[in-house]
mmCIF file of N, CA and C in Angstrom:
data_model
loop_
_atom_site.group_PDB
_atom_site.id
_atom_site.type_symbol
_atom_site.label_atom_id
_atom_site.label_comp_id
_atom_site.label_asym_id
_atom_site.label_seq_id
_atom_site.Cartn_x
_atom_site.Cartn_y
_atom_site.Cartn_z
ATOM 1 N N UNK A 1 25.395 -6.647 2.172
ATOM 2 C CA UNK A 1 23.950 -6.484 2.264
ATOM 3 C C UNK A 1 23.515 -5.352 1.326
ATOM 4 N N UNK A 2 22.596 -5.253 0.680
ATOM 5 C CA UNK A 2 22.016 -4.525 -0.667
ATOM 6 C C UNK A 2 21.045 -3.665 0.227
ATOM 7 N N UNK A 3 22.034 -2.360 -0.181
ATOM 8 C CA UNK A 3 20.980 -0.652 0.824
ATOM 9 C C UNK A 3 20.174 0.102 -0.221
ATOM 10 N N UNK A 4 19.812 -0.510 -1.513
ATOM 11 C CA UNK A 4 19.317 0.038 -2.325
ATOM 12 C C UNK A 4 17.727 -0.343 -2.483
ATOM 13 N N UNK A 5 16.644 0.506 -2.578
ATOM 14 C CA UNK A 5 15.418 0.286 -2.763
ATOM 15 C C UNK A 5 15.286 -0.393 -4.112
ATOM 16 N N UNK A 6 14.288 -0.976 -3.773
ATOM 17 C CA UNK A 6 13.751 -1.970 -5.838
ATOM 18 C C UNK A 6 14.036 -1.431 -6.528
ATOM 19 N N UNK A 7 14.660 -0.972 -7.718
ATOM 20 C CA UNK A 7 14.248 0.369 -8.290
ATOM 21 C C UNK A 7 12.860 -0.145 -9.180
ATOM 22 N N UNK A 8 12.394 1.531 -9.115
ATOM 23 C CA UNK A 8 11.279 1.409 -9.479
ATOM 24 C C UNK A 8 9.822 0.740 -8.464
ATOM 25 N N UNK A 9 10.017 1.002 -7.123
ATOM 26 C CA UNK A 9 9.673 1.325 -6.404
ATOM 27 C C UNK A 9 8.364 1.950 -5.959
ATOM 28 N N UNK A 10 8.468 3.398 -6.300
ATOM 29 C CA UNK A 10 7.697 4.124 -5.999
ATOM 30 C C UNK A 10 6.925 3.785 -7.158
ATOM 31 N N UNK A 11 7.023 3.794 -8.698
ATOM 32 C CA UNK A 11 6.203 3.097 -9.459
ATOM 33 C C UNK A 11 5.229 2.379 -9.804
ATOM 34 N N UNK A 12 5.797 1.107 -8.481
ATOM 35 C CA UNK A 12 4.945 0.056 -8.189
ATOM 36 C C UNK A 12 4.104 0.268 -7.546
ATOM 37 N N UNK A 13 4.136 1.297 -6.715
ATOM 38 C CA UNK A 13 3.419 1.335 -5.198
ATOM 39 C C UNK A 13 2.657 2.422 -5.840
ATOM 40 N N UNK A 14 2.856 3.390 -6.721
ATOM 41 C CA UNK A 14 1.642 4.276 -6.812
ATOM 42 C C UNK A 14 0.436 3.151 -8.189
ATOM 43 N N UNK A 15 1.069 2.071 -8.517
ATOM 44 C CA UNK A 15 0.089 1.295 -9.641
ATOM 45 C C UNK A 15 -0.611 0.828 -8.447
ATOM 46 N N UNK A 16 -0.157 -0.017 -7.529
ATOM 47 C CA UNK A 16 -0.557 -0.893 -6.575
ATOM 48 C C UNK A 16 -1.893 0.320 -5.848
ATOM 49 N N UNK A 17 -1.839 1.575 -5.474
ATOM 50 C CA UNK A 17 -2.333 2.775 -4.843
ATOM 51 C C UNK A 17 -3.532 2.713 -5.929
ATOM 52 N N UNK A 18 -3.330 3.217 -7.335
ATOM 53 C CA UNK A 18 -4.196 3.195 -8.303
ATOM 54 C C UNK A 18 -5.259 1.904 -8.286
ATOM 55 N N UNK A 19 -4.917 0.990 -8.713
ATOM 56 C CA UNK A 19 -5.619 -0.539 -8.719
ATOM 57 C C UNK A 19 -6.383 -0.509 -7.319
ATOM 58 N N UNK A 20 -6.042 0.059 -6.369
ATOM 59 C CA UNK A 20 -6.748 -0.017 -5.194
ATOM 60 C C UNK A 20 -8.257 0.822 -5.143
ATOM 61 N N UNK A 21 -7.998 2.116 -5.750
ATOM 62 C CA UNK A 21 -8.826 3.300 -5.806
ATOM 63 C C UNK A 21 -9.507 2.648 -6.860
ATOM 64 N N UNK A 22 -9.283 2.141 -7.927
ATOM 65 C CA UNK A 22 -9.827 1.925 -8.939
ATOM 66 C C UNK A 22 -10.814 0.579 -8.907
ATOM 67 N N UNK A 23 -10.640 -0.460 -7.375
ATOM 68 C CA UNK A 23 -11.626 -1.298 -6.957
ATOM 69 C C UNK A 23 -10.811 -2.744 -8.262
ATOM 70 N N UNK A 24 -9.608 -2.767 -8.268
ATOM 71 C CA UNK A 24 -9.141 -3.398 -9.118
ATOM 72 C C UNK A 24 -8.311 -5.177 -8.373
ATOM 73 N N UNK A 25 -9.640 -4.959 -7.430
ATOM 74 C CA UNK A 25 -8.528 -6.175 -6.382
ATOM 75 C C UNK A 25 -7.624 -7.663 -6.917
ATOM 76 N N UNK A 26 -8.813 -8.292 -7.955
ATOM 77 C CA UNK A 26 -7.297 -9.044 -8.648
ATOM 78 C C UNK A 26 -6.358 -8.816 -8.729
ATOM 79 N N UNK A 27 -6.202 -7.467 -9.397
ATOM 80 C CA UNK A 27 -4.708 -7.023 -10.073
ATOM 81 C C UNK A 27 -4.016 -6.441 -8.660
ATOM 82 N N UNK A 28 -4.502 -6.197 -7.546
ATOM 83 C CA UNK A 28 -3.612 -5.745 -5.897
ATOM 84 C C UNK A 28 -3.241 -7.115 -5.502
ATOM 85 N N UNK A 29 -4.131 -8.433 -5.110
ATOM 86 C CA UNK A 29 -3.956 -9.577 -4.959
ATOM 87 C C UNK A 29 -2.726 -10.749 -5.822
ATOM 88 N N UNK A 30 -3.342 -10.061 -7.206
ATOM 89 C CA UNK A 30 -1.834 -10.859 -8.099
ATOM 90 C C UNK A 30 -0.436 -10.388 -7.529
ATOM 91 N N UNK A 31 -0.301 -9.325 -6.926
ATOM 92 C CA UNK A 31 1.038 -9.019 -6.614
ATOM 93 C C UNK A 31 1.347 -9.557 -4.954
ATOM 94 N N UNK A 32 0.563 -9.804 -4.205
ATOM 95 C CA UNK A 32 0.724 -10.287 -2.977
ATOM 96 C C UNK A 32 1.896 -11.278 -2.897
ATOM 97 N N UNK A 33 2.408 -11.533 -1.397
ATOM 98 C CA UNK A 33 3.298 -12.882 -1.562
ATOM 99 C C UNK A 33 2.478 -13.739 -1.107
ATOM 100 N N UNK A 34 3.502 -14.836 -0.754
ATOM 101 C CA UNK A 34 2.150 -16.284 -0.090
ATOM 102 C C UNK A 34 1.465 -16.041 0.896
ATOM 103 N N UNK A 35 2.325 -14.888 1.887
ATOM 104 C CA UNK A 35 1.923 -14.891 3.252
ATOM 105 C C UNK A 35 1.104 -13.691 2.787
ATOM 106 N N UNK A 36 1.097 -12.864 2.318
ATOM 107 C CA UNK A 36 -0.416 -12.108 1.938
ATOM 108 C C UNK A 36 -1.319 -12.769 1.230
ATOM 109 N N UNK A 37 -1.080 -13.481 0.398
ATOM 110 C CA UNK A 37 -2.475 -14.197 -0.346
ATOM 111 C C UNK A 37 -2.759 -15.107 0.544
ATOM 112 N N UNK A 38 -2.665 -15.978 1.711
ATOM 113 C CA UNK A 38 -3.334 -16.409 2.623
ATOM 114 C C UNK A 38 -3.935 -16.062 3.547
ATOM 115 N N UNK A 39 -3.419 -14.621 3.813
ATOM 116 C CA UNK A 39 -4.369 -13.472 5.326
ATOM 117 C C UNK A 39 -4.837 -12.506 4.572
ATOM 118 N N UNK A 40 -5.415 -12.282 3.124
ATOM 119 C CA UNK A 40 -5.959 -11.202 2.790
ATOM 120 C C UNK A 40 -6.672 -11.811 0.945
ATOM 121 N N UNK A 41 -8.018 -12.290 0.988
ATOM 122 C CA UNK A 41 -8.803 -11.903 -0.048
ATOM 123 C C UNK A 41 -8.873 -10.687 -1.005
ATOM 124 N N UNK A 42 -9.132 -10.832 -2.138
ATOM 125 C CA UNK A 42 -9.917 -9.939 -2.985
ATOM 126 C C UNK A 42 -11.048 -9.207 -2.093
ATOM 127 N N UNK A 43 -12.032 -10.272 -1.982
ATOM 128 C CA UNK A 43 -12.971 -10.097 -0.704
ATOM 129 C C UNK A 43 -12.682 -9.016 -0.151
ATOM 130 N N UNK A 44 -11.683 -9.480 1.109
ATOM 131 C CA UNK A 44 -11.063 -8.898 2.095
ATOM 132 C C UNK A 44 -10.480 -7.582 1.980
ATOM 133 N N UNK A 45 -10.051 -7.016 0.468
ATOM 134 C CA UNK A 45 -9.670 -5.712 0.174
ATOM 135 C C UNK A 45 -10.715 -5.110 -0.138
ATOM 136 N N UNK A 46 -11.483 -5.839 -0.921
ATOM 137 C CA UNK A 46 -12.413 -4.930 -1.274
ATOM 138 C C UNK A 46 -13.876 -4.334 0.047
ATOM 139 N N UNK A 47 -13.904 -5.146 1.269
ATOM 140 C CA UNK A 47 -13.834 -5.047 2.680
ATOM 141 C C UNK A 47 -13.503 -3.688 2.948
ATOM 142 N N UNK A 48 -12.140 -3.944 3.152
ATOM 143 C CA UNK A 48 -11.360 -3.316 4.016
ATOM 144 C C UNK A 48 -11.752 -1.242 3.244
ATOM 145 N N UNK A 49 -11.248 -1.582 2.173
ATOM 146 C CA UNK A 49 -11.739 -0.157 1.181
ATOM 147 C C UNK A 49 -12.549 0.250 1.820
ATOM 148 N N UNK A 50 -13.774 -0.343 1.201
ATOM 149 C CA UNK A 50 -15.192 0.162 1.595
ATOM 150 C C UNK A 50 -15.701 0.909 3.148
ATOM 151 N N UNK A 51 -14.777 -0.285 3.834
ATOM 152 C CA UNK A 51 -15.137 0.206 5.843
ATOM 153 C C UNK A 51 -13.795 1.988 5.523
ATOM 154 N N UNK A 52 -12.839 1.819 4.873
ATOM 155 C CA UNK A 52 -11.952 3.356 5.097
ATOM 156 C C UNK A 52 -12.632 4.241 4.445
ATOM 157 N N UNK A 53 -13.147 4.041 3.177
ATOM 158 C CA UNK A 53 -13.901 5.449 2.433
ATOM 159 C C UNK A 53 -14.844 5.673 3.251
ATOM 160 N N UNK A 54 -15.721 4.691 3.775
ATOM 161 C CA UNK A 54 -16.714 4.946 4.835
ATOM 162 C C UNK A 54 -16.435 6.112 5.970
ATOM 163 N N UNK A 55 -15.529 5.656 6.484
ATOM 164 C CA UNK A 55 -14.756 6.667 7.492
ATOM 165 C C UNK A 55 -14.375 8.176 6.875
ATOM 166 N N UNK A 56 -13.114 8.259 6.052
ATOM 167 C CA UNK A 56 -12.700 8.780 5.464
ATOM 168 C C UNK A 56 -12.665 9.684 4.080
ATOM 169 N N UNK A 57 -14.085 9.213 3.470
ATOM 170 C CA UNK A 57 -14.294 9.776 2.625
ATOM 171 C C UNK A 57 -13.800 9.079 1.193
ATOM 172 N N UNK A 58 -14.171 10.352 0.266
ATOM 173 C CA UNK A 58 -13.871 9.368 -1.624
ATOM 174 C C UNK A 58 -12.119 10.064 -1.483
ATOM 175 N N UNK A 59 -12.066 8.859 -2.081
ATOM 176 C CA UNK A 59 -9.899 9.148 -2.450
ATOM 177 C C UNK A 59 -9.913 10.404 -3.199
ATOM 178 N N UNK A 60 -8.894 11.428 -3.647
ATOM 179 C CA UNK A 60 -9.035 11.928 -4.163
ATOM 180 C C UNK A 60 -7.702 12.086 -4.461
ATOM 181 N N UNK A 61 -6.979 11.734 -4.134
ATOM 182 C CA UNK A 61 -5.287 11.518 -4.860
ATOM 183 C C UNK A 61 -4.133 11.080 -3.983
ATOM 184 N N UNK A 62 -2.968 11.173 -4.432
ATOM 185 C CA UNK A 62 -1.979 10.456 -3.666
ATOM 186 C C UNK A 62 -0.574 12.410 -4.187
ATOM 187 N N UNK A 63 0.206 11.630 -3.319
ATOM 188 C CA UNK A 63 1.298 12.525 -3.318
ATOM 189 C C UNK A 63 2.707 11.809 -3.650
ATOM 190 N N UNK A 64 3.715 12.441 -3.972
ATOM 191 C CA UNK A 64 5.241 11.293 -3.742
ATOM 192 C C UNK A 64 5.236 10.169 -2.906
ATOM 193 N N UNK A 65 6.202 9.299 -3.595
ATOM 194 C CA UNK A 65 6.246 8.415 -3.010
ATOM 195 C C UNK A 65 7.598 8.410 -2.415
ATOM 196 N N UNK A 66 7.840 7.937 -1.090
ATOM 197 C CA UNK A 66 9.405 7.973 -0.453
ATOM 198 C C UNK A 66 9.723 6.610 -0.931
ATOM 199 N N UNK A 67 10.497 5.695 -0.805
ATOM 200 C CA UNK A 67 11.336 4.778 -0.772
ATOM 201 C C UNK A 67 12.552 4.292 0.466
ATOM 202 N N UNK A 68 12.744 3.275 0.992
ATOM 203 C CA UNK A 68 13.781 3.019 1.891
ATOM 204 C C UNK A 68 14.046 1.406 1.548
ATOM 205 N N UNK A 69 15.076 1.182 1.689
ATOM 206 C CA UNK A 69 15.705 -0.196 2.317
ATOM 207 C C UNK A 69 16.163 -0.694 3.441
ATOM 208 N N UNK A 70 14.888 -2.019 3.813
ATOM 209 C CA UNK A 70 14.765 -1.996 4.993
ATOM 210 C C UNK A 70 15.583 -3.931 5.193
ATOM 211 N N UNK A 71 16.421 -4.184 5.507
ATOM 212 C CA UNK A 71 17.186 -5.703 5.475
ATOM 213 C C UNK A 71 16.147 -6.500 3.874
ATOM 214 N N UNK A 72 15.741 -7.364 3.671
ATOM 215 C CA UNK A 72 15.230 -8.001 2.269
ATOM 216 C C UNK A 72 14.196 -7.447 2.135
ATOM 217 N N UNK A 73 13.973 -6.024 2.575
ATOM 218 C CA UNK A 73 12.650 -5.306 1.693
ATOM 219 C C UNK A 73 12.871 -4.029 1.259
ATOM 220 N N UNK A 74 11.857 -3.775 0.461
ATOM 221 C CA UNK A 74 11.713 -2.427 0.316
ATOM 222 C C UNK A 74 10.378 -1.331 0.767
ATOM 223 N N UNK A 75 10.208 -0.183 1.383
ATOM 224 C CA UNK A 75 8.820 -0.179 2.057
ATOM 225 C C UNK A 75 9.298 1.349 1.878
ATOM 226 N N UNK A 76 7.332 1.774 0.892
ATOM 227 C CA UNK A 76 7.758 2.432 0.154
ATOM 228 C C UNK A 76 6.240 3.631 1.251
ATOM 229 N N UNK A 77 6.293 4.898 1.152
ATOM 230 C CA UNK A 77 5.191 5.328 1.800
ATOM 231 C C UNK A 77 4.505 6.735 0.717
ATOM 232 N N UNK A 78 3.258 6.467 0.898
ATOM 233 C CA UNK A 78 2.910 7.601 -0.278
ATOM 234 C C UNK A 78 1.348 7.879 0.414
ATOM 235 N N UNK A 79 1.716 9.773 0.614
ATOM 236 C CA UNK A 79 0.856 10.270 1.223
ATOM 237 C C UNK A 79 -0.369 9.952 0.660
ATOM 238 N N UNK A 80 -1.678 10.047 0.664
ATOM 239 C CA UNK A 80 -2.955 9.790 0.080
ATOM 240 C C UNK A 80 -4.052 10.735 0.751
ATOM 241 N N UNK A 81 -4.989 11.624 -0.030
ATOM 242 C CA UNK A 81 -5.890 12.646 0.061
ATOM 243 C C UNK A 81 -7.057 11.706 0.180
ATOM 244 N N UNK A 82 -7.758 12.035 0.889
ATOM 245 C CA UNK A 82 -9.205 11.714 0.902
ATOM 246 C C UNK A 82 -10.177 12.788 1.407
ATOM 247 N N UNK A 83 -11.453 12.871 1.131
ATOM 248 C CA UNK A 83 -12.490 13.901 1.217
ATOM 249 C C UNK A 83 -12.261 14.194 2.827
ATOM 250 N N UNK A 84 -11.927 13.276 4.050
ATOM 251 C CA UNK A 84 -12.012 13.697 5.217
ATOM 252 C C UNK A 84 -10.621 13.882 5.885
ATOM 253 N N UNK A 85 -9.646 13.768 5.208
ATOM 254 C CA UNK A 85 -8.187 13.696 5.484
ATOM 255 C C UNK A 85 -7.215 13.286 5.176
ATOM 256 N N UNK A 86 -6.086 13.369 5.351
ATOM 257 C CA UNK A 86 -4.544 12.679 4.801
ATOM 258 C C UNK A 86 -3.937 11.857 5.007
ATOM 259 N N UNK A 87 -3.631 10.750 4.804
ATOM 260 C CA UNK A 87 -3.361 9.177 5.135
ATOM 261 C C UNK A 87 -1.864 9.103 4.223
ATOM 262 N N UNK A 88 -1.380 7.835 4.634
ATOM 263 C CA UNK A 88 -0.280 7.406 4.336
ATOM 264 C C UNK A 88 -0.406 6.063 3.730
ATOM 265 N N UNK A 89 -0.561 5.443 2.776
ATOM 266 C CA UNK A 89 -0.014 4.213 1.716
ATOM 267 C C UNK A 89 1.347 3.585 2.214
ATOM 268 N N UNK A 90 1.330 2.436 3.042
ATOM 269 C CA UNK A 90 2.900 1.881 3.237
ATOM 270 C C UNK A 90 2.939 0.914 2.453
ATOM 271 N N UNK A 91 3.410 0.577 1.822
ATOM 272 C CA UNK A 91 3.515 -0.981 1.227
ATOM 273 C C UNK A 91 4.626 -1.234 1.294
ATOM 274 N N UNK A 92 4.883 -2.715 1.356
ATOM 275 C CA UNK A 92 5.931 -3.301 0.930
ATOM 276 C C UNK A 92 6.629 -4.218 0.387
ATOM 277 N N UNK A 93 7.396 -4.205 -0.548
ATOM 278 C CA UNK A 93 7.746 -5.084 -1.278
ATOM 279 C C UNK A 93 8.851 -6.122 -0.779
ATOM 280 N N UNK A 94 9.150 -7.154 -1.486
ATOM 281 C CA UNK A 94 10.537 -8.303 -1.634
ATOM 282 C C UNK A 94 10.993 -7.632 -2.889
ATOM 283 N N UNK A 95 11.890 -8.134 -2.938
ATOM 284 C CA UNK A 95 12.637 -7.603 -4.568
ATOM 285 C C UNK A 95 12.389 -8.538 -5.171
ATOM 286 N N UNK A 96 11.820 -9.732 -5.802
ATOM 287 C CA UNK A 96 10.737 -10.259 -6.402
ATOM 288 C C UNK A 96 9.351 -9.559 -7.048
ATOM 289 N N UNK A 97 9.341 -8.417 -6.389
ATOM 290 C CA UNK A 97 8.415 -7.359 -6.542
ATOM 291 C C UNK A 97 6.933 -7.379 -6.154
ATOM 292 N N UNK A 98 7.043 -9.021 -4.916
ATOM 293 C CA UNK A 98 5.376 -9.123 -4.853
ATOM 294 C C UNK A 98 5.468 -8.472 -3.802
ATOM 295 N N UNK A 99 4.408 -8.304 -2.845
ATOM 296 C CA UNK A 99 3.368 -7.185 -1.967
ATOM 297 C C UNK A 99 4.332 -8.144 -0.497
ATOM 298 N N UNK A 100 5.000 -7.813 0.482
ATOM 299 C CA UNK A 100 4.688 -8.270 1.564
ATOM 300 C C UNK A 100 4.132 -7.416 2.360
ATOM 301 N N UNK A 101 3.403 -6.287 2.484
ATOM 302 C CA UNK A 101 2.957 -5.452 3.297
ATOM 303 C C UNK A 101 1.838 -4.281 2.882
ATOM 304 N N UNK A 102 0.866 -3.898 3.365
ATOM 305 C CA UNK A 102 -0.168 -3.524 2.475
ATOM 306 C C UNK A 102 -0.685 -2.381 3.686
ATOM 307 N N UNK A 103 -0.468 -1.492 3.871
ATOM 308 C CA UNK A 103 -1.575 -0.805 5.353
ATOM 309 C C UNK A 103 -1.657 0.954 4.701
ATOM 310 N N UNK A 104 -3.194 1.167 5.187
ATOM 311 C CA UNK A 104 -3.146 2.670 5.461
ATOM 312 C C UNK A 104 -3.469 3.137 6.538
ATOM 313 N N UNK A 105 -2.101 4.100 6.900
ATOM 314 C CA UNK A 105 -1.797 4.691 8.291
ATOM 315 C C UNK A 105 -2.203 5.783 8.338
ATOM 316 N N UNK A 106 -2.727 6.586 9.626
ATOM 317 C CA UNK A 106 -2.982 7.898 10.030
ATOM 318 C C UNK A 106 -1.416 8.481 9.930
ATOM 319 N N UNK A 107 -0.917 9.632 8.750
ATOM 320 C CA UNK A 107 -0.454 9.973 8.563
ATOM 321 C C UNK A 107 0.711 10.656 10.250
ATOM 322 N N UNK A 108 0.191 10.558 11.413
ATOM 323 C CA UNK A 108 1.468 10.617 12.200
ATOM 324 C C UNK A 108 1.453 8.948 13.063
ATOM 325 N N UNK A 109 0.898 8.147 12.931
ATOM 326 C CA UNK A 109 1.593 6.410 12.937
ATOM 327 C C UNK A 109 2.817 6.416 11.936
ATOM 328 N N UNK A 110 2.223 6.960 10.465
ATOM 329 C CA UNK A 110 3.265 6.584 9.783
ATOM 330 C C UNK A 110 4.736 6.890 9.862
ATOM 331 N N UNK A 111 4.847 8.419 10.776
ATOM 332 C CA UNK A 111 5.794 9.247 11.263
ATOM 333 C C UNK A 111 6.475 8.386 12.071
ATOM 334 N N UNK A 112 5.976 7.533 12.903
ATOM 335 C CA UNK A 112 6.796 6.686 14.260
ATOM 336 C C UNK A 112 5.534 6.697 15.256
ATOM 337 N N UNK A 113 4.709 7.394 15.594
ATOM 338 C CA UNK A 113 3.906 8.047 16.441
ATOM 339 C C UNK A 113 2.930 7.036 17.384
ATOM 340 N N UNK A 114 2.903 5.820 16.211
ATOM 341 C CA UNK A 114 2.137 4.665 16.931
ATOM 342 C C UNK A 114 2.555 3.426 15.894
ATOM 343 N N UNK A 115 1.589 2.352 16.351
ATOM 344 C CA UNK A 115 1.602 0.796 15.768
ATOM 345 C C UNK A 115 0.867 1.285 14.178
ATOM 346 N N UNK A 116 1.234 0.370 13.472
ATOM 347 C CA UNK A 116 0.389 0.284 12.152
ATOM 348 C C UNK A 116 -1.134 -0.162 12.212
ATOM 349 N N UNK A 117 -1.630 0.148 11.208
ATOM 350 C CA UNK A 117 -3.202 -0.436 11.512
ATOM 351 C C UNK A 117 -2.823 -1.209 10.038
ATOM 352 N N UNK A 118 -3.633 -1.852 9.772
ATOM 353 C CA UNK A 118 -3.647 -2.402 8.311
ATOM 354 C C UNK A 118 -4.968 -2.056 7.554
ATOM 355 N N UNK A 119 -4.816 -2.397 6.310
ATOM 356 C CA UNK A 119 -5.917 -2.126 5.250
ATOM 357 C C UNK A 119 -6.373 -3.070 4.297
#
């Protein structure tokens, strides 16, 4: 069984982070797998954004990205600044390199602390 993250990884996930902030939802959507491009629109991200900055404030940057290997994925987490607080970026990949997982967590969910919310 392969214990190694995608490489290049964290890479992906801070472009994927960028394209997000940047209101770039084609280019977040082109990377989805099937089972994300059927439960989540362009639309639907660009949605989802709008209701978190609402809450949370304008993005204002991201931090490292961790990496793990998790059985056929890789799920990568990268802190994220916003005007009202500190959030967590999980995504996750197939080694195919498309999206199976997309959420931003209250930075202690992401710890273990609770369930995921999605984004």
């Amino acid at each position: 069984m392969n214990t190694s993250p995608l490489p290049g990884a964290a890479e992906l996930a801070r472009a994927v982070i960028d394209d997000h902030a940047h209101s770039r939802w084609a280019d977040v959507s082109a990377r989805f797998d099937d089972t994300m491009r059927a439960g989540l629109t362009e639309e639907g991200l660009a949605e989802a954004w709008a209701y978190f900055v609402g809450l949370a404030g304008a993005y204002e940057g991201h931090g490292d990205t961790d990496t793990v290997r998790a059985g056929d994925f890789t799920i990568t987490n990268t802190p994220l600044v916003f005007e009202a607080g500190d959030f967590v970026a999980r995504i996750t990949f197939r080694d195919d390199r498309t999206i199976a997982g997309l959420y931003i967590l209250n930075p202690d969910v992401a710890d273990g602390a609770g369930g995921p919310a999605a984004s």
